[in-house]
Structure formats: C-alpha cells, structure tokens
Amino acid sequence: DWPAALDGKSLRVTGDNDLLLRASQNAKMGKEKNAARLRALGKEGEVIGIDLVDLSAQLSVPEVGKIWFPLEALVKAKSGAALPYHRSEASFMYSGAWKQTEMKQFMERMLAPLVEVVSGSSRDKVRSLVEKELFPAFFFCGGKEVTSGFVDAATASQGKTRSFHVPDPESCPAPLPSASDPSKPHVLVYSPAGQQWAPSTKALRSAVTIAGPEVVADPAALVSWIQTNAWPGIVELQFHNFADFVNAARHGLMVAVRGPRGTGGEVSRLVEKRLREVAKPDQLDPRTDLYTYGKSNSSHFFAVIDGSLDGLTNFGVSPHKLPRVVVFEGRDQWVEEETELTVEQLSSDLEKLPKLWKSKDGPYGTVLWMMRNTELSFYYYHDWCIKLCGPEVGPYVLPALMAGFGLYYSYAFLRLIPALVRALTESDPPKEALEEKKENKKEAEGKKEEKKEK
C-alpha cells in the first residue's frame, strides 16, 4: 500500500464530487484541471506515475486521458477499499519568519498529532494549551469523532495552526451561545488574548467565532467557513502574521496606530471604540468575545498594527500621519484614503469603499496612483478657488483655467505640425550641389585673402 508500490495498478476515482475537489485543493493542484478530474468521477484508471512529494498519482483514465489525482480521492478498483493514507503525511513547506520561536513552533506542530484529543480538562486548562500560539486555533467541540471537513481544514493549516478535538463541550475554550444545542458538535476558531490588540494590556480579551451543527455536518461548507472565519477579534499584526492576514479569504481592515498595543492613549481608545462599533462583538463571558462574520466581503477581519513598522509606506501609511485605515481586498489590491477613509468616521466611511480608488502593485498600480493623485489635486485646488472667489464664481475658475491652458498648448502643438511635416518630407540636397557649395565658399575665401594682400 506504500504509494511507490501503486505504480501499474488499477485504482478507481471516488464518486464524491466534494471530496475530490477538497482533496485536490489540499494537495495544491491546479484548478484548471478540476474539470478533467470531475469527468473521471467513479471511473477506473491505471497508475502511470507517483509523486512522493505531495503523494499524488497520475492515472490513465479511458475517455479522459492522463490526469493527476490526490491519493485520498482514490480507492482500490476491486475491493473499493480506501488507501491507508492521510494528507498530513505529505511534505509541508515552511512559510513564515525565519526566527527561532516561529520555526520551533512549526516543528512542534508538525511532530504533534494532526488533531489532538483533549479529554478530562477544564476550560482554563484547554485555553492554556494555545495561549502562547501565534495563530488562532481550531476546536471541534462535542461528538465522538471529528468530521472529514475538520480534518481537511486542519491539514491545510497544520504548519501554523493547532487543531483539537474536545469531546466535552463544557471544556471548550469558550462557552457556546445560549441558543446553541450543546448536544451537537460545534467548531470554534479561537484566538487567545495574547494575539489580540487593545489600548491597554489589562483590557485584552480572547476572541472566538463559532460554526453550528448545520455547517459542521457539511465537509465542504466547514472548510469554507473556517477559511472565511480564520481571524476572529481585533488582531495585533506583526511581521509573523501580516502576510497571512492580507492574503486571507476575507477582506481585512487594518488600522495603523502610533506604537504597539498598550500605548497610544486617547487615540488608541478611539480606535478600539470605532472598531468595536463596526465589528459588533457579543460577550460570551468576562474574558471572551464572540465575533460573527457575514457570507460576503461586506464584513471584514479587523487588525491593528504599529504604524512605525517597516514596509507600511508601500501601502500609503506614513508614520507621521497616524492613525490610518487600510482595507485589503485580496492579495494585490487595497484601499487607503487619508481624508475619505478615517478612524473618526469609520462606520460611515466604509460605505464609500466601492467608490474609492483601488491601489495595486506593478505598472497598472502606478497608473492608478497617478490618476488618483491627479483627481485629488484637482479637487484640492477646486475647493481653494471656491474659498477665494466665492461659491458663485469659484466653481468655474479652475475649469476655465484648465480649458485656457489646454487651448494654448493645443495651438502651440498645431503650429509645430507643419515644421515637422517639412522636416520629414524634404529630401537632402544632392552630392553635386554640396560640392559646388563648398567650391563657391572656397573661392569666396580666396578672393577675400587676395583683397587683404592688396
């Protein structure tokens, strides 16, 4: 049953559409091949290749062709038995800060069980298991066994996130809402107080988001839910988690402040107040807040970062103009406006997001930046003209000046056109004419010298 021994054998592709897609995603296979893989559902094929790095197999499937599949989506052709394989056994590439603490935690997670079972412990004891972790943890609360969807989610995040099964719901790191049925399993994404931000370190609280039984029972829905609920609370961003927050499956709202958590005084208290007004968390107990996120990107993850950290100027954040708000809309797009997206009016300013300029990397981003600055400059001088000339005349001053300058430069350019046409169409004089001109010049110089001698 070792993968290398499968070469040349016949295997059958699973008939479960969702399982095949989830397994392909966990194996980091290209989505462009998913259509071909789906055409092979329930069909048999001969193994013609094995990749021991990500533990996948290439099958030759009749009427489909040669295509790669994750091993967990394949079964033995004759018996229909599943292969003795778990995605957690595949190699996992480290991605994170190259510091001793982060690398040590990565090694400990990879050596630990994929899903650690915690029984007979108090709630405080369970919380202590993750209080020093750098990323939120996943908890499967209740039930005798975890679902396949939870295993998939745990596998995909194993390098940075710990996953637990707590059979007794009373031992989970946060109490369930009063409307929940504790007899049915729930899944919690739990962020301890040490990962959160607050204007005072004494005011730090843990944060949690909870999936109910209807989501837990659907493997595909649970995987998607965990991805879009992976950052509960108001997270403190640092170098180790910045990239993961920016690249999350949900848009992220970041506020840059002066100094780390526990500093900033009145400004930091205002930041916390405005963020909680938008996030609207519910208090589960004196130490834990419950955050609920919508299905679309109309709701955001929330985070605060020290505005003096290196690299923030790439996102329009100046350490001399804080606090600043930045909304990340995926891997390579963000929104920041000093006057239109502010902490003071955060709730109302977020409604303007669809109309605000987007920022991007690369040449296209540079063009957008120039266009945005041009617009900002226009409105700045437009408002200045209104203040100077009054509301009746002022609105027409800048457009009139721009029209005048446009006409002047258009006229100057049109005058250059005939000269350019002549320069391009006139041919060079013939060689004989040039030689004759030289002879005439030489003769004129000779006569001039002769006249001097006389």
PDB file of N, CA and C in Angstrom, residues 347-397:
ATOM      1  N   SER A 347     -17.406  53.935  10.471  1.00  0.00           N
ATOM      2  CA  SER A 347     -18.618  53.230  10.051  1.00  0.00           C
ATOM      3  C   SER A 347     -19.200  53.813   8.770  1.00  0.00           C
ATOM      4  N   SER A 348     -19.327  55.125   8.698  1.00  0.00           N
ATOM      5  CA  SER A 348     -19.895  55.763   7.502  1.00  0.00           C
ATOM      6  C   SER A 348     -18.906  55.757   6.339  1.00  0.00           C
ATOM      7  N   ASP A 349     -17.607  55.871   6.636  1.00  0.00           N
ATOM      8  CA  ASP A 349     -16.610  55.881   5.565  1.00  0.00           C
ATOM      9  C   ASP A 349     -16.522  54.526   4.863  1.00  0.00           C
ATOM     10  N   LEU A 350     -16.783  53.441   5.581  1.00  0.00           N
ATOM     11  CA  LEU A 350     -16.725  52.119   4.955  1.00  0.00           C
ATOM     12  C   LEU A 350     -17.795  51.963   3.878  1.00  0.00           C
ATOM     13  N   GLU A 351     -18.860  52.726   3.979  1.00  0.00           N
ATOM     14  CA  GLU A 351     -19.901  52.671   2.949  1.00  0.00           C
ATOM     15  C   GLU A 351     -19.414  53.271   1.627  1.00  0.00           C
ATOM     16  N   LYS A 352     -18.343  54.064   1.676  1.00  0.00           N
ATOM     17  CA  LYS A 352     -17.791  54.672   0.462  1.00  0.00           C
ATOM     18  C   LYS A 352     -16.839  53.743  -0.288  1.00  0.00           C
ATOM     19  N   LEU A 353     -16.474  52.611   0.305  1.00  0.00           N
ATOM     20  CA  LEU A 353     -15.438  51.758  -0.275  1.00  0.00           C
ATOM     21  C   LEU A 353     -15.617  51.468  -1.764  1.00  0.00           C
ATOM     22  N   PRO A 354     -16.817  51.109  -2.226  1.00  0.00           N
ATOM     23  CA  PRO A 354     -16.952  50.797  -3.658  1.00  0.00           C
ATOM     24  C   PRO A 354     -16.586  51.966  -4.576  1.00  0.00           C
ATOM     25  N   LYS A 355     -16.654  53.205  -4.065  1.00  0.00           N
ATOM     26  CA  LYS A 355     -16.406  54.371  -4.908  1.00  0.00           C
ATOM     27  C   LYS A 355     -14.977  54.903  -4.790  1.00  0.00           C
ATOM     28  N   LEU A 356     -14.199  54.376  -3.840  1.00  0.00           N
ATOM     29  CA  LEU A 356     -12.846  54.877  -3.622  1.00  0.00           C
ATOM     30  C   LEU A 356     -11.853  54.221  -4.584  1.00  0.00           C
ATOM     31  N   TRP A 357     -10.749  54.918  -4.822  1.00  0.00           N
ATOM     32  CA  TRP A 357      -9.711  54.410  -5.708  1.00  0.00           C
ATOM     33  C   TRP A 357      -9.072  53.155  -5.112  1.00  0.00           C
ATOM     34  N   LYS A 358      -8.774  52.181  -5.963  1.00  0.00           N
ATOM     35  CA  LYS A 358      -8.072  50.975  -5.546  1.00  0.00           C
ATOM     36  C   LYS A 358      -6.583  51.148  -5.821  1.00  0.00           C
ATOM     37  N   SER A 359      -5.765  50.588  -4.956  1.00  0.00           N
ATOM     38  CA  SER A 359      -4.316  50.614  -5.151  1.00  0.00           C
ATOM     39  C   SER A 359      -3.837  49.206  -5.469  1.00  0.00           C
ATOM     40  N   LYS A 360      -2.826  49.132  -6.345  1.00  0.00           N
ATOM     41  CA  LYS A 360      -2.273  47.841  -6.759  1.00  0.00           C
ATOM     42  C   LYS A 360      -0.770  47.951  -6.908  1.00  0.00           C
ATOM     43  N   ASP A 361      -0.115  46.794  -7.006  1.00  0.00           N
ATOM     44  CA  ASP A 361       1.312  46.744  -7.314  1.00  0.00           C
ATOM     45  C   ASP A 361       1.520  46.785  -8.826  1.00  0.00           C
ATOM     46  N   GLY A 362       2.754  47.018  -9.245  1.00  0.00           N
ATOM     47  CA  GLY A 362       3.109  46.923 -10.645  1.00  0.00           C
ATOM     48  C   GLY A 362       2.789  48.162 -11.465  1.00  0.00           C
ATOM     49  N   PRO A 363       3.019  48.098 -12.790  1.00  0.00           N
ATOM     50  CA  PRO A 363       2.797  49.251 -13.678  1.00  0.00           C
ATOM     51  C   PRO A 363       1.358  49.760 -13.635  1.00  0.00           C
ATOM     52  N   TYR A 364       0.392  48.828 -13.612  1.00  0.00           N
ATOM     53  CA  TYR A 364      -1.011  49.255 -13.565  1.00  0.00           C
ATOM     54  C   TYR A 364      -1.297  50.018 -12.280  1.00  0.00           C
ATOM     55  N   GLY A 365      -0.684  49.574 -11.186  1.00  0.00           N
ATOM     56  CA  GLY A 365      -0.850  50.277  -9.923  1.00  0.00           C
ATOM     57  C   GLY A 365      -0.267  51.680  -9.973  1.00  0.00           C
ATOM     58  N   THR A 366       0.852  51.840 -10.677  1.00  0.00           N
ATOM     59  CA  THR A 366       1.455  53.172 -10.821  1.00  0.00           C
ATOM     60  C   THR A 366       0.528  54.102 -11.593  1.00  0.00           C
ATOM     61  N   VAL A 367      -0.100  53.584 -12.654  1.00  0.00           N
ATOM     62  CA  VAL A 367      -1.042  54.399 -13.427  1.00  0.00           C
ATOM     63  C   VAL A 367      -2.224  54.817 -12.544  1.00  0.00           C
ATOM     64  N   LEU A 368      -2.747  53.878 -11.755  1.00  0.00           N
ATOM     65  CA  LEU A 368      -3.853  54.202 -10.849  1.00  0.00           C
ATOM     66  C   LEU A 368      -3.442  55.267  -9.844  1.00  0.00           C
ATOM     67  N   TRP A 369      -2.230  55.142  -9.329  1.00  0.00           N
ATOM     68  CA  TRP A 369      -1.719  56.120  -8.352  1.00  0.00           C
ATOM     69  C   TRP A 369      -1.651  57.521  -8.967  1.00  0.00           C
ATOM     70  N   MET A 370      -1.168  57.622 -10.205  1.00  0.00           N
ATOM     71  CA  MET A 370      -1.079  58.927 -10.880  1.00  0.00           C
ATOM     72  C   MET A 370      -2.473  59.501 -11.129  1.00  0.00           C
ATOM     73  N   MET A 371      -3.410  58.651 -11.543  1.00  0.00           N
ATOM     74  CA  MET A 371      -4.771  59.124 -11.799  1.00  0.00           C
ATOM     75  C   MET A 371      -5.433  59.603 -10.507  1.00  0.00           C
ATOM     76  N   ARG A 372      -5.200  58.850  -9.421  1.00  0.00           N
ATOM     77  CA  ARG A 372      -5.810  59.234  -8.144  1.00  0.00           C
ATOM     78  C   ARG A 372      -5.236  60.562  -7.656  1.00  0.00           C
ATOM     79  N   ASN A 373      -3.910  60.723  -7.748  1.00  0.00           N
ATOM     80  CA  ASN A 373      -3.288  61.972  -7.301  1.00  0.00           C
ATOM     81  C   ASN A 373      -3.735  63.152  -8.145  1.00  0.00           C
ATOM     82  N   THR A 374      -3.957  62.904  -9.442  1.00  0.00           N
ATOM     83  CA  THR A 374      -4.459  63.978 -10.304  1.00  0.00           C
ATOM     84  C   THR A 374      -5.846  64.422  -9.855  1.00  0.00           C
ATOM     85  N   GLU A 375      -6.698  63.457  -9.558  1.00  0.00           N
ATOM     86  CA  GLU A 375      -8.044  63.785  -9.088  1.00  0.00           C
ATOM     87  C   GLU A 375      -8.001  64.523  -7.757  1.00  0.00           C
ATOM     88  N   LEU A 376      -7.148  64.050  -6.824  1.00  0.00           N
ATOM     89  CA  LEU A 376      -7.046  64.703  -5.524  1.00  0.00           C
ATOM     90  C   LEU A 376      -6.542  66.134  -5.658  1.00  0.00           C
ATOM     91  N   SER A 377      -5.564  66.340  -6.554  1.00  0.00           N
ATOM     92  CA  SER A 377      -5.038  67.691  -6.771  1.00  0.00           C
ATOM     93  C   SER A 377      -6.106  68.608  -7.351  1.00  0.00           C
ATOM     94  N   PHE A 378      -6.874  68.081  -8.294  1.00  0.00           N
ATOM     95  CA  PHE A 378      -7.929  68.892  -8.898  1.00  0.00           C
ATOM     96  C   PHE A 378      -8.902  69.363  -7.834  1.00  0.00           C
ATOM     97  N   TYR A 379      -9.402  68.458  -7.001  1.00  0.00           N
ATOM     98  CA  TYR A 379     -10.399  68.853  -6.006  1.00  0.00           C
ATOM     99  C   TYR A 379      -9.808  69.752  -4.927  1.00  0.00           C
ATOM    100  N   TYR A 380      -8.515  69.584  -4.640  1.00  0.00           N
ATOM    101  CA  TYR A 380      -7.879  70.470  -3.659  1.00  0.00           C
ATOM    102  C   TYR A 380      -7.881  71.914  -4.164  1.00  0.00           C
ATOM    103  N   TYR A 381      -7.421  72.128  -5.403  1.00  0.00           N
ATOM    104  CA  TYR A 381      -7.370  73.495  -5.950  1.00  0.00           C
ATOM    105  C   TYR A 381      -8.768  74.005  -6.292  1.00  0.00           C
ATOM    106  N   HIS A 382      -9.675  73.089  -6.623  1.00  0.00           N
ATOM    107  CA  HIS A 382     -11.052  73.481  -6.885  1.00  0.00           C
ATOM    108  C   HIS A 382     -11.682  74.066  -5.616  1.00  0.00           C
ATOM    109  N   ASP A 383     -11.482  73.395  -4.491  1.00  0.00           N
ATOM    110  CA  ASP A 383     -12.004  73.912  -3.217  1.00  0.00           C
ATOM    111  C   ASP A 383     -11.324  75.225  -2.841  1.00  0.00           C
ATOM    112  N   TRP A 384     -10.044  75.338  -3.134  1.00  0.00           N
ATOM    113  CA  TRP A 384      -9.312  76.580  -2.833  1.00  0.00           C
ATOM    114  C   TRP A 384      -9.880  77.748  -3.642  1.00  0.00           C
ATOM    115  N   CYS A 385     -10.212  77.504  -4.918  1.00  0.00           N
ATOM    116  CA  CYS A 385     -10.796  78.553  -5.762  1.00  0.00           C
ATOM    117  C   CYS A 385     -12.166  78.981  -5.235  1.00  0.00           C
ATOM    118  N   ILE A 386     -12.941  78.035  -4.743  1.00  0.00           N
ATOM    119  CA  ILE A 386     -14.262  78.365  -4.198  1.00  0.00           C
ATOM    120  C   ILE A 386     -14.118  79.233  -2.957  1.00  0.00           C
ATOM    121  N   LYS A 387     -13.161  78.908  -2.094  1.00  0.00           N
ATOM    122  CA  LYS A 387     -12.946  79.718  -0.891  1.00  0.00           C
ATOM    123  C   LYS A 387     -12.467  81.123  -1.247  1.00  0.00           C
ATOM    124  N   LEU A 388     -11.645  81.220  -2.292  1.00  0.00           N
ATOM    125  CA  LEU A 388     -11.069  82.511  -2.663  1.00  0.00           C
ATOM    126  C   LEU A 388     -12.053  83.389  -3.428  1.00  0.00           C
ATOM    127  N   CYS A 389     -12.806  82.792  -4.354  1.00  0.00           N
ATOM    128  CA  CYS A 389     -13.660  83.577  -5.249  1.00  0.00           C
ATOM    129  C   CYS A 389     -15.150  83.506  -4.892  1.00  0.00           C
ATOM    130  N   GLY A 390     -15.496  82.681  -3.918  1.00  0.00           N
ATOM    131  CA  GLY A 390     -16.892  82.587  -3.534  1.00  0.00           C
ATOM    132  C   GLY A 390     -17.608  81.461  -4.249  1.00  0.00           C
ATOM    133  N   PRO A 391     -18.764  81.031  -3.717  1.00  0.00           N
ATOM    134  CA  PRO A 391     -19.482  79.887  -4.281  1.00  0.00           C
ATOM    135  C   PRO A 391     -20.119  80.141  -5.644  1.00  0.00           C
ATOM    136  N   GLU A 392     -20.282  81.421  -6.027  1.00  0.00           N
ATOM    137  CA  GLU A 392     -20.926  81.700  -7.316  1.00  0.00           C
ATOM    138  C   GLU A 392     -19.943  81.649  -8.474  1.00  0.00           C
ATOM    139  N   VAL A 393     -18.731  82.173  -8.245  1.00  0.00           N
ATOM    140  CA  VAL A 393     -17.726  82.234  -9.316  1.00  0.00           C
ATOM    141  C   VAL A 393     -16.693  81.113  -9.181  1.00  0.00           C
ATOM    142  N   GLY A 394     -16.357  80.761  -7.948  1.00  0.00           N
ATOM    143  CA  GLY A 394     -15.284  79.808  -7.677  1.00  0.00           C
ATOM    144  C   GLY A 394     -15.363  78.496  -8.432  1.00  0.00           C
ATOM    145  N   PRO A 395     -16.536  77.850  -8.534  1.00  0.00           N
ATOM    146  CA  PRO A 395     -16.597  76.555  -9.212  1.00  0.00           C
ATOM    147  C   PRO A 395     -16.180  76.591 -10.678  1.00  0.00           C
ATOM    148  N   TYR A 396     -16.182  77.787 -11.282  1.00  0.00           N
ATOM    149  CA  TYR A 396     -15.865  77.874 -12.713  1.00  0.00           C
ATOM    150  C   TYR A 396     -14.428  78.321 -12.974  1.00  0.00           C
ATOM    151  N   VAL A 397     -13.711  78.741 -11.913  1.00  0.00           N
ATOM    152  CA  VAL A 397     -12.371  79.304 -12.107  1.00  0.00           C
ATOM    153  C   VAL A 397     -11.389  78.238 -12.583  1.00  0.00           C
TER     154      VAL A 397
END
